[in-house]
Short mmCIF file of C-alpha atoms in Angstrom, two decimals:
data_model
loop_
_atom_site.label_atom_id
_atom_site.label_comp_id
_atom_site.label_asym_id
_atom_site.label_seq_id
_atom_site.Cartn_x
_atom_site.Cartn_y
_atom_site.Cartn_z
CA MET A 1 96.20 125.35 117.24
CA GLY A 2 96.92 122.97 114.36
CA GLN A 3 94.73 120.04 113.44
CA VAL A 4 95.06 117.02 115.75
CA VAL A 5 97.11 114.22 114.19
CA LYS A 6 95.33 110.86 114.34
CA SER A 7 96.35 107.31 113.55
CA ILE A 8 96.35 105.97 109.99
CA LYS A 9 93.14 104.44 108.68
CA GLY A 10 93.03 100.74 109.40
CA VAL A 11 95.54 100.70 112.26
CA HIS A 12 94.66 100.89 115.92
CA ASP A 13 96.15 101.71 119.30
CA ILE A 14 96.24 99.13 122.09
CA LEU A 15 95.40 101.20 125.16
CA PRO A 16 96.32 100.53 128.81
CA ASP A 17 92.71 99.57 129.63
CA THR A 18 92.88 96.56 127.30
CA VAL A 19 96.56 95.67 127.02
CA HIS A 20 96.29 93.14 129.87
CA ASN A 21 94.05 91.10 127.54
CA TRP A 22 97.01 90.91 125.16
CA HIS A 23 99.32 89.93 128.01
CA PHE A 24 96.90 87.16 128.98
CA LEU A 25 96.96 85.76 125.43
CA GLU A 26 100.74 86.16 125.04
CA LYS A 27 101.41 84.45 128.38
CA ASN A 28 99.34 81.42 127.39
CA VAL A 29 100.96 81.29 123.96
CA ARG A 30 104.43 81.22 125.52
CA ASN A 31 103.46 78.49 127.97
CA VAL A 32 101.89 76.25 125.33
CA MET A 33 104.74 76.71 122.85
CA ALA A 34 107.28 75.82 125.55
CA GLY A 35 105.26 72.73 126.42
CA TYR A 36 105.69 71.42 122.86
CA GLY A 37 109.35 72.36 122.52
CA TYR A 38 108.90 75.30 120.11
CA ARG A 39 111.45 78.14 120.26
CA GLU A 40 110.71 81.79 119.48
CA MET A 41 112.02 83.52 116.34
CA ARG A 42 111.78 87.25 115.62
CA THR A 43 112.10 88.45 112.02
CA PRO A 44 112.22 92.01 110.58
CA ILE A 45 108.94 93.64 109.59
CA LEU A 46 110.71 94.96 106.46
CA GLU A 47 111.81 92.51 103.74
CA LYS A 48 112.75 92.56 100.09
CA SER A 49 109.55 92.57 98.02
CA GLU A 50 110.94 89.69 95.98
CA LEU A 51 110.54 87.40 98.99
CA PHE A 52 106.76 87.70 98.96
CA HIS A 53 106.43 87.74 95.18
CA ARG A 54 108.26 84.41 95.02
CA SER A 55 106.53 82.78 97.98
CA ILE A 56 102.95 84.00 98.09
CA GLY A 57 102.33 84.06 94.34
CA GLU A 58 101.97 86.87 91.80
CA VAL A 59 98.23 86.36 91.26
CA THR A 60 97.12 86.47 94.89
CA ASP A 61 95.16 89.37 96.35
CA ILE A 62 98.07 90.13 98.69
CA ILE A 63 100.57 90.71 95.91
CA GLU A 64 98.15 92.34 93.47
CA LYS A 65 96.62 94.96 95.75
CA GLU A 66 97.41 94.62 99.47
CA MET A 67 101.16 94.96 100.06
CA TYR A 68 102.77 98.11 101.40
CA SER A 69 105.79 98.37 99.07
CA PHE A 70 108.23 101.13 98.16
CA GLU A 71 111.63 101.77 96.60
CA ASP A 72 114.26 103.02 99.04
CA LEU A 73 117.13 105.44 98.37
CA ASN A 74 119.35 102.62 97.10
CA GLY A 75 116.75 101.52 94.57
CA ASP A 76 115.87 98.38 96.52
CA HIS A 77 112.23 97.29 96.40
CA LEU A 78 111.05 96.69 99.96
CA SER A 79 107.76 95.67 101.57
CA LEU A 80 106.27 95.56 105.04
CA ARG A 81 105.65 91.89 105.69
CA PRO A 82 102.05 90.84 104.89
CA GLU A 83 102.60 87.45 106.57
CA ASN A 84 105.50 85.79 108.37
CA THR A 85 105.88 82.26 107.04
CA ALA A 86 108.00 83.46 104.11
CA SER A 87 110.17 85.54 106.46
CA CYS A 88 110.70 82.60 108.80
CA VAL A 89 111.67 80.31 105.92
CA ARG A 90 114.01 82.99 104.57
CA ALA A 91 115.65 83.28 108.00
CA ALA A 92 115.91 79.49 108.37
CA ILE A 93 117.65 79.24 104.99
CA GLN A 94 119.93 82.21 105.63
CA HIS A 95 121.08 80.98 109.04
CA GLY A 96 121.59 77.31 108.18
CA MET A 97 118.62 75.94 110.10
CA LEU A 98 117.68 73.55 107.28
CA THR A 99 121.04 71.83 106.78
CA ASN A 100 121.94 68.23 107.69
CA ASN A 101 118.32 67.13 107.98
CA GLN A 102 117.71 69.29 111.02
CA THR A 103 114.27 69.52 112.59
CA SER A 104 113.34 73.03 113.66
CA ARG A 105 110.25 73.94 115.66
CA ILE A 106 109.80 77.69 115.94
CA TRP A 107 107.08 80.20 116.79
CA TYR A 108 106.71 83.94 116.35
CA SER A 109 104.47 86.88 117.14
CA GLY A 110 104.34 90.38 115.72
CA PRO A 111 102.60 92.86 113.43
CA MET A 112 101.76 92.20 109.76
CA PHE A 113 100.60 94.73 107.17
CA ARG A 114 98.02 94.50 104.37
CA ARG A 115 96.16 97.32 102.71
CA GLU A 116 92.74 95.74 103.10
CA ASN A 117 89.39 97.42 103.54
CA PRO A 118 89.25 98.03 107.31
CA GLN A 119 86.35 96.31 109.08
CA ALA A 120 85.66 94.44 112.30
CA GLY A 121 88.39 91.85 112.81
CA ARG A 122 90.38 93.01 109.77
CA TYR A 123 93.01 95.72 110.03
CA ARG A 124 95.81 97.14 107.90
CA GLN A 125 98.25 96.52 110.73
CA PHE A 126 97.31 93.34 112.53
CA TRP A 127 99.10 91.02 114.92
CA GLN A 128 99.72 87.32 114.43
CA VAL A 129 101.10 84.40 116.38
CA GLY A 130 102.42 81.52 114.33
CA ALA A 131 104.08 78.12 114.67
CA GLU A 132 106.29 76.53 111.99
CA VAL A 133 108.12 73.21 111.68
CA TYR A 134 110.87 72.45 109.14
CA GLY A 135 112.36 69.10 108.17
CA VAL A 136 109.49 66.75 109.09
CA PRO A 137 107.43 65.11 106.32
CA GLY A 138 104.18 63.21 106.76
CA PRO A 139 100.85 63.83 108.49
CA TYR A 140 101.85 63.35 112.12
CA ILE A 141 103.66 66.66 112.52
CA GLU A 142 100.54 68.27 111.08
CA SER A 143 98.61 66.53 113.86
CA GLU A 144 101.04 67.91 116.44
CA LEU A 145 100.54 71.46 115.21
CA ILE A 146 96.78 71.04 115.33
CA LEU A 147 97.02 69.54 118.82
CA LEU A 148 99.17 72.50 119.88
CA SER A 149 96.50 74.94 118.74
CA ALA A 150 93.78 72.88 120.42
CA ARG A 151 95.78 73.00 123.66
CA LEU A 152 95.94 76.79 123.37
CA TRP A 153 92.15 77.01 122.98
CA GLN A 154 91.82 74.87 126.10
CA GLN A 155 94.13 77.12 128.09
CA LEU A 156 92.21 80.20 126.92
CA GLY A 157 88.84 78.67 127.83
CA MET A 158 87.49 78.82 124.26
CA SER A 159 87.49 75.19 123.10
CA ASP A 160 83.70 75.07 122.90
CA HIS A 161 83.61 78.15 120.65
CA VAL A 162 85.84 77.03 117.76
CA LYS A 163 85.74 74.08 115.38
CA LEU A 164 88.36 72.56 113.13
CA GLN A 165 88.00 72.25 109.35
CA VAL A 166 90.49 70.28 107.25
CA ASN A 167 91.07 69.56 103.57
CA SER A 168 93.80 68.23 101.30
CA LEU A 169 95.25 69.99 98.26
CA GLY A 170 97.41 66.99 97.38
CA THR A 171 100.72 67.33 95.59
CA GLY A 172 101.57 69.98 93.02
CA GLU A 173 100.74 67.46 90.31
CA ASP A 174 97.36 66.76 91.93
CA ARG A 175 96.58 70.46 91.99
CA ASP A 176 97.59 70.98 88.35
CA LYS A 177 95.29 68.17 87.18
CA TYR A 178 92.44 69.34 89.39
CA ARG A 179 92.87 72.93 88.24
CA GLU A 180 92.19 71.87 84.65
CA ILE A 181 89.05 69.97 85.69
CA LEU A 182 87.83 72.89 87.80
CA VAL A 183 88.45 75.48 85.06
CA THR A 184 86.49 73.38 82.57
CA TYR A 185 83.56 73.19 84.99
CA LEU A 186 83.64 76.91 85.81
CA ASN A 187 83.82 77.86 82.14
CA ASP A 188 80.64 75.87 81.60
CA HIS A 189 79.00 78.05 84.30
CA VAL A 190 80.75 81.33 83.56
CA SER A 191 77.44 83.23 83.34
CA GLU A 192 76.87 82.45 87.03
CA LEU A 193 80.24 83.82 88.20
CA ASP A 194 80.74 87.29 89.63
CA ASP A 195 83.41 89.62 88.26
CA ASP A 196 85.97 88.69 90.90
CA SER A 197 85.58 84.98 90.16
CA LYS A 198 85.83 85.56 86.40
CA ARG A 199 89.16 87.33 87.01
CA ARG A 200 90.39 84.50 89.20
CA LEU A 201 89.35 81.93 86.61
CA SER A 202 92.41 82.76 84.53
CA THR A 203 94.79 83.43 87.42
CA ASN A 204 93.96 81.46 90.59
CA PRO A 205 90.83 79.35 89.94
CA LEU A 206 90.98 77.43 93.24
CA ARG A 207 90.21 80.70 95.03
CA VAL A 208 86.80 80.75 93.34
CA LEU A 209 85.83 77.92 95.70
CA ASP A 210 86.41 80.23 98.65
CA THR A 211 83.93 82.89 97.49
CA LYS A 212 81.63 84.41 100.10
CA ASN A 213 79.12 85.61 97.46
CA PRO A 214 75.73 84.04 98.35
CA ALA A 215 74.67 84.10 94.69
CA MET A 216 77.50 81.68 93.81
CA GLN A 217 77.00 79.08 96.52
CA ASN A 218 75.10 76.63 94.28
CA VAL A 219 77.60 76.65 91.43
CA VAL A 220 80.52 76.34 93.86
CA GLY A 221 78.78 73.65 95.89
CA GLU A 222 78.35 71.48 92.80
CA ALA A 223 81.92 71.94 91.56
CA PRO A 224 84.25 68.92 91.32
CA LYS A 225 85.96 68.21 94.64
CA MET A 226 89.72 68.14 95.10
CA LEU A 227 89.46 65.03 97.32
CA ASP A 228 88.08 63.04 94.39
CA HIS A 229 91.21 63.76 92.36
CA LEU A 230 94.03 62.94 94.79
CA CYS A 231 96.70 60.41 93.95
CA ASP A 232 97.01 57.34 96.18
CA GLU A 233 99.88 58.85 98.16
CA SER A 234 97.99 62.08 98.86
CA ARG A 235 94.84 60.18 99.81
CA GLU A 236 96.75 58.00 102.28
CA HIS A 237 98.44 61.09 103.77
CA PHE A 238 95.06 62.70 104.42
CA GLU A 239 93.54 59.51 105.84
CA LEU A 240 96.43 59.11 108.29
CA LEU A 241 95.96 62.70 109.45
CA GLN A 242 92.28 62.08 110.10
CA ALA A 243 93.00 58.85 112.00
CA SER A 244 95.58 60.64 114.17
CA LEU A 245 93.17 63.46 115.04
CA GLN A 246 90.43 60.96 115.89
CA LYS A 247 92.80 58.99 118.13
CA CYS A 248 93.71 62.19 119.98
CA GLY A 249 90.06 63.16 120.43
CA ILE A 250 90.11 66.25 118.20
CA PRO A 251 86.72 66.75 116.45
CA PHE A 252 86.92 68.04 112.87
CA GLU A 253 84.95 68.35 109.69
CA ILE A 254 86.16 68.08 106.11
CA ASN A 255 85.60 71.28 104.14
CA THR A 256 86.23 70.53 100.46
CA ARG A 257 86.08 74.26 99.65
CA LEU A 258 88.97 75.08 101.98
CA VAL A 259 91.87 76.05 99.70
CA ARG A 260 93.71 78.89 101.53
CA GLY A 261 94.78 82.05 99.73
CA LEU A 262 98.53 81.50 99.36
CA ASP A 263 100.18 79.56 96.54
CA TYR A 264 102.71 77.68 98.63
CA TYR A 265 100.35 75.19 100.30
CA SER A 266 100.20 71.46 99.48
CA HIS A 267 98.64 68.39 101.10
CA THR A 268 96.91 69.33 104.37
CA VAL A 269 95.28 72.70 104.91
CA PHE A 270 93.17 73.56 107.95
CA GLU A 271 91.32 76.35 109.69
CA TRP A 272 89.85 76.90 113.14
CA VAL A 273 86.59 78.82 112.72
CA THR A 274 83.96 80.34 114.99
CA ASN A 275 80.39 81.55 114.60
CA ASN A 276 80.90 84.31 117.20
CA LEU A 277 82.66 86.90 115.02
CA GLY A 278 80.31 87.36 112.08
CA SER A 279 81.84 87.12 108.63
CA GLN A 280 85.41 87.12 110.01
CA GLY A 281 85.03 83.58 111.32
CA THR A 282 88.56 82.21 110.77
CA VAL A 283 90.74 82.63 113.87
CA CYS A 284 93.64 80.32 112.96
CA ALA A 285 94.74 78.78 109.66
CA GLY A 286 97.63 76.89 108.17
CA GLY A 287 98.87 73.82 106.38
CA ARG A 288 101.81 72.14 104.68
CA TYR A 289 104.16 74.01 102.31
CA ASP A 290 106.88 71.58 101.24
CA GLY A 291 107.74 73.50 98.07
CA LEU A 292 108.37 76.89 99.67
CA THR A 293 112.07 76.43 100.46
CA GLU A 294 112.77 75.54 96.83
CA GLN A 295 110.88 78.64 95.65
CA LEU A 296 113.24 80.68 97.84
CA GLY A 297 116.41 79.14 96.43
CA ALA A 298 117.16 76.31 98.87
CA LYS A 299 116.89 72.55 98.56
CA PRO A 300 113.38 71.10 99.03
CA THR A 301 112.58 70.83 102.74
CA PRO A 302 109.29 69.77 104.35
CA GLY A 303 107.49 72.63 106.07
CA VAL A 304 104.19 73.06 107.86
CA GLY A 305 102.71 75.78 110.09
CA TRP A 306 99.80 77.93 111.12
CA ALA A 307 99.07 81.52 112.13
CA LEU A 308 96.35 83.01 114.31
CA GLY A 309 95.01 86.55 114.33
CA MET A 310 95.54 88.01 117.78
CA GLU A 311 92.88 90.71 117.44
CA ARG A 312 90.29 88.10 116.51
CA ILE A 313 91.26 85.82 119.39
CA ILE A 314 91.04 88.70 121.87
CA GLU A 315 87.68 89.79 120.45
CA LEU A 316 86.40 86.22 120.75
CA LEU A 317 87.67 85.91 124.33
CA ALA A 318 85.93 89.18 125.22
CA LYS A 319 82.64 87.77 123.88
CA ILE A 320 83.14 84.56 125.86
CA HIS A 321 84.44 85.95 129.15
CA GLY A 322 83.07 89.49 129.15
CA SER A 323 84.32 92.85 127.97
CA GLN A 324 87.62 92.36 129.75
CA LEU A 325 89.56 89.20 130.51
CA PRO A 326 90.49 88.62 134.14
CA PRO A 327 93.49 90.81 135.00
CA GLU A 328 96.47 89.37 136.76
CA PRO A 329 96.16 89.39 140.58
CA GLU A 330 96.94 92.93 141.69
CA VAL A 331 97.38 94.98 144.88
CA PHE A 332 96.54 98.67 145.37
CA MET A 333 98.31 100.43 148.23
CA ILE A 334 96.22 102.99 150.11
CA LEU A 335 98.67 105.16 152.02
CA ALA A 336 97.62 107.86 154.48
CA GLY A 337 100.29 110.42 155.34
CA GLU A 338 103.97 111.05 154.64
CA GLN A 339 105.23 108.30 156.94
CA ALA A 340 102.81 105.77 155.43
CA MET A 341 103.90 106.81 151.95
CA VAL A 342 107.55 106.01 152.67
CA SER A 343 106.75 102.80 154.53
CA GLY A 344 104.23 101.77 151.87
CA LEU A 345 106.69 102.12 149.00
CA ALA A 346 109.10 99.81 150.85
CA LEU A 347 106.30 97.33 151.58
CA ALA A 348 105.29 97.33 147.91
CA GLU A 349 108.83 96.29 147.00
CA GLU A 350 108.63 93.37 149.42
CA ILE A 351 105.35 92.22 147.85
CA ARG A 352 106.74 92.51 144.31
CA SER A 353 109.70 90.35 145.36
CA ALA A 354 107.47 87.57 146.73
CA GLU A 355 106.37 84.47 144.84
CA PRO A 356 104.28 84.68 142.79
CA GLN A 357 105.31 88.15 141.63
CA TRP A 358 102.19 90.24 142.14
CA SER A 359 101.55 93.57 140.50
CA VAL A 360 101.34 96.43 143.00
CA THR A 361 100.05 99.94 142.37
CA CYS A 362 100.85 102.66 144.91
CA ASN A 363 98.81 105.82 145.27
CA CYS A 364 101.72 108.23 145.30
CA THR A 365 99.73 111.38 146.11
CA LEU A 366 98.63 112.56 149.54
CA SER A 367 94.86 112.32 149.13
CA GLY A 368 91.98 111.25 151.36
CA MET A 369 91.11 107.63 152.10
CA LYS A 370 87.75 107.83 150.29
CA SER A 371 89.40 109.13 147.14
CA GLN A 372 92.06 106.43 147.30
CA PHE A 373 89.48 103.66 147.68
CA LYS A 374 87.71 104.93 144.56
CA LYS A 375 91.00 104.78 142.65
CA ALA A 376 91.66 101.29 143.99
CA ASP A 377 88.27 100.02 142.84
CA LYS A 378 88.65 101.62 139.42
CA SER A 379 92.15 100.16 138.96
CA GLY A 380 90.84 96.61 138.70
CA ALA A 381 92.95 95.49 141.67
CA LYS A 382 91.77 92.49 143.60
CA VAL A 383 92.83 93.68 147.04
CA ALA A 384 93.66 96.95 148.78
CA LEU A 385 96.29 97.25 151.48
CA ILE A 386 95.78 100.07 153.98
CA LEU A 387 98.66 101.69 155.76
CA ALA A 388 98.14 104.69 158.04
CA GLU A 389 99.59 106.00 161.31
CA ASN A 390 97.93 103.36 163.53
CA GLU A 391 99.12 100.47 161.33
CA ILE A 392 102.68 101.80 161.33
CA ILE A 393 102.71 102.11 165.15
CA ASP A 394 101.25 98.60 165.60
CA GLY A 395 103.36 96.96 162.88
CA THR A 396 100.26 95.83 161.00
CA VAL A 397 98.63 96.23 157.59
CA GLY A 398 94.94 96.49 156.74
CA ILE A 399 93.61 94.19 154.00
CA LYS A 400 90.37 94.84 152.12
CA SER A 401 89.06 92.62 149.33
CA LEU A 402 87.84 94.75 146.43
CA ARG A 403 86.07 91.97 144.53
CA GLN A 404 84.36 89.94 147.25
CA GLN A 405 82.02 90.75 150.11
CA ALA A 406 84.29 90.36 153.12
CA GLU A 407 85.17 92.29 156.24
CA GLN A 408 88.37 94.31 156.27
CA LYS A 409 91.00 92.58 158.39
CA THR A 410 94.27 93.59 159.99
CA VAL A 411 97.33 91.32 160.02
CA PRO A 412 100.89 91.63 161.37
CA ARG A 413 103.20 93.00 158.71
CA ASP A 414 105.52 89.98 158.88
CA GLN A 415 102.56 87.67 158.09
CA LEU A 416 101.20 89.76 155.21
CA ILE A 417 102.74 87.78 152.32
CA ASP A 418 101.46 84.44 153.67
CA VAL A 419 97.96 85.83 154.20
CA LEU A 420 97.86 87.34 150.72
CA ARG A 421 99.03 84.08 149.20
CA SER A 422 96.62 81.83 151.09
CA GLU A 423 93.47 83.97 151.29
CA PHE A 424 93.44 86.76 148.76
CA LEU A 425 95.70 86.34 145.73
CA THR A 426 95.48 82.75 144.59
CA PRO A 427 96.21 82.56 140.84
CA LEU A 428 93.25 83.25 138.56
CA LYS A 429 92.25 80.54 136.12
CA LEU A 430 89.61 80.54 133.41
#
């Protein structure tokens, strides 16, 4: 036998035992996005490399060492997308979504690719959900996006486990002036910088503020703050955002070291962070990127958005709610004998057609009742339905709760759906 082929380092399989956790997250994402009027967009995972070089910035870690790029047979330079904001903006420009002062609210989900060092919460193929808005200037649309994410945390039952951090990067002019002040300060303390920060000093000095090196916390903590160097317009923008969040009851803290790793951000940047995932504490991040459309060849158009890491959210939910999230309500059919098998398959179709649409698993092999009950319990189903010769003769169905201490009961077949709905399979909520 040849050697077993395994998955690539840094990518992972989502197995049937855990995929319902993903469905749970995706279902809540869809519901929340619809509630705010956001429409789904799906972009290719493969783009021209130029797109990311122009949008993300040549001196970012992503461009310098993390992208999966190659030259195809036509000589085109292509890359697997490392993030999706640039792809969404490219699609919006290409398909005329930014013309005539249109406002577009879109969301997406899908895999991204970065050649990072694999560790807990950080993969080379990872999944993101994001929300983007084009054509709306000012702080209030930023508030809406933050409120949308807060609503999602509420729906997922994790509001008490995340906190919001915000900062302002001001305009491009504000950043240029601040960059000079920051570089002067860091040059005065260059002996205290690590090698990575010394490299960034000449390429992307704001990223020095985001260092996780404990030895540099003092020098970074005493660095000049961006908020002290905003113009009046940028300061008012940030103050209005804060007032809006306070009015809506969203707690937040100002993190002056929050700069984000991509070059296209301006004005507001924010992150939702948690203490439950170790060093990988950021679960959602975003901000305003008004200059990105111009970088990609279109007229300047306001833009703002965020992205969340699905693996991190699911890991956090598992820590909060247990190793597995509650599965959708589910029925397991225990069928004894050939006649019960045929009748049970037909009954399962009736149940699947009812409202709400329950998931039904049939044991399609002729095995003993004890064996079938073991399979039912292991399946994660909430209730077992028993159909054997006596039930078929009497026109009844046996019902056994698999998750609560209750006596097995028998009900007429024509009353089964109503009994399931009222007593056994009420919708689960966190």
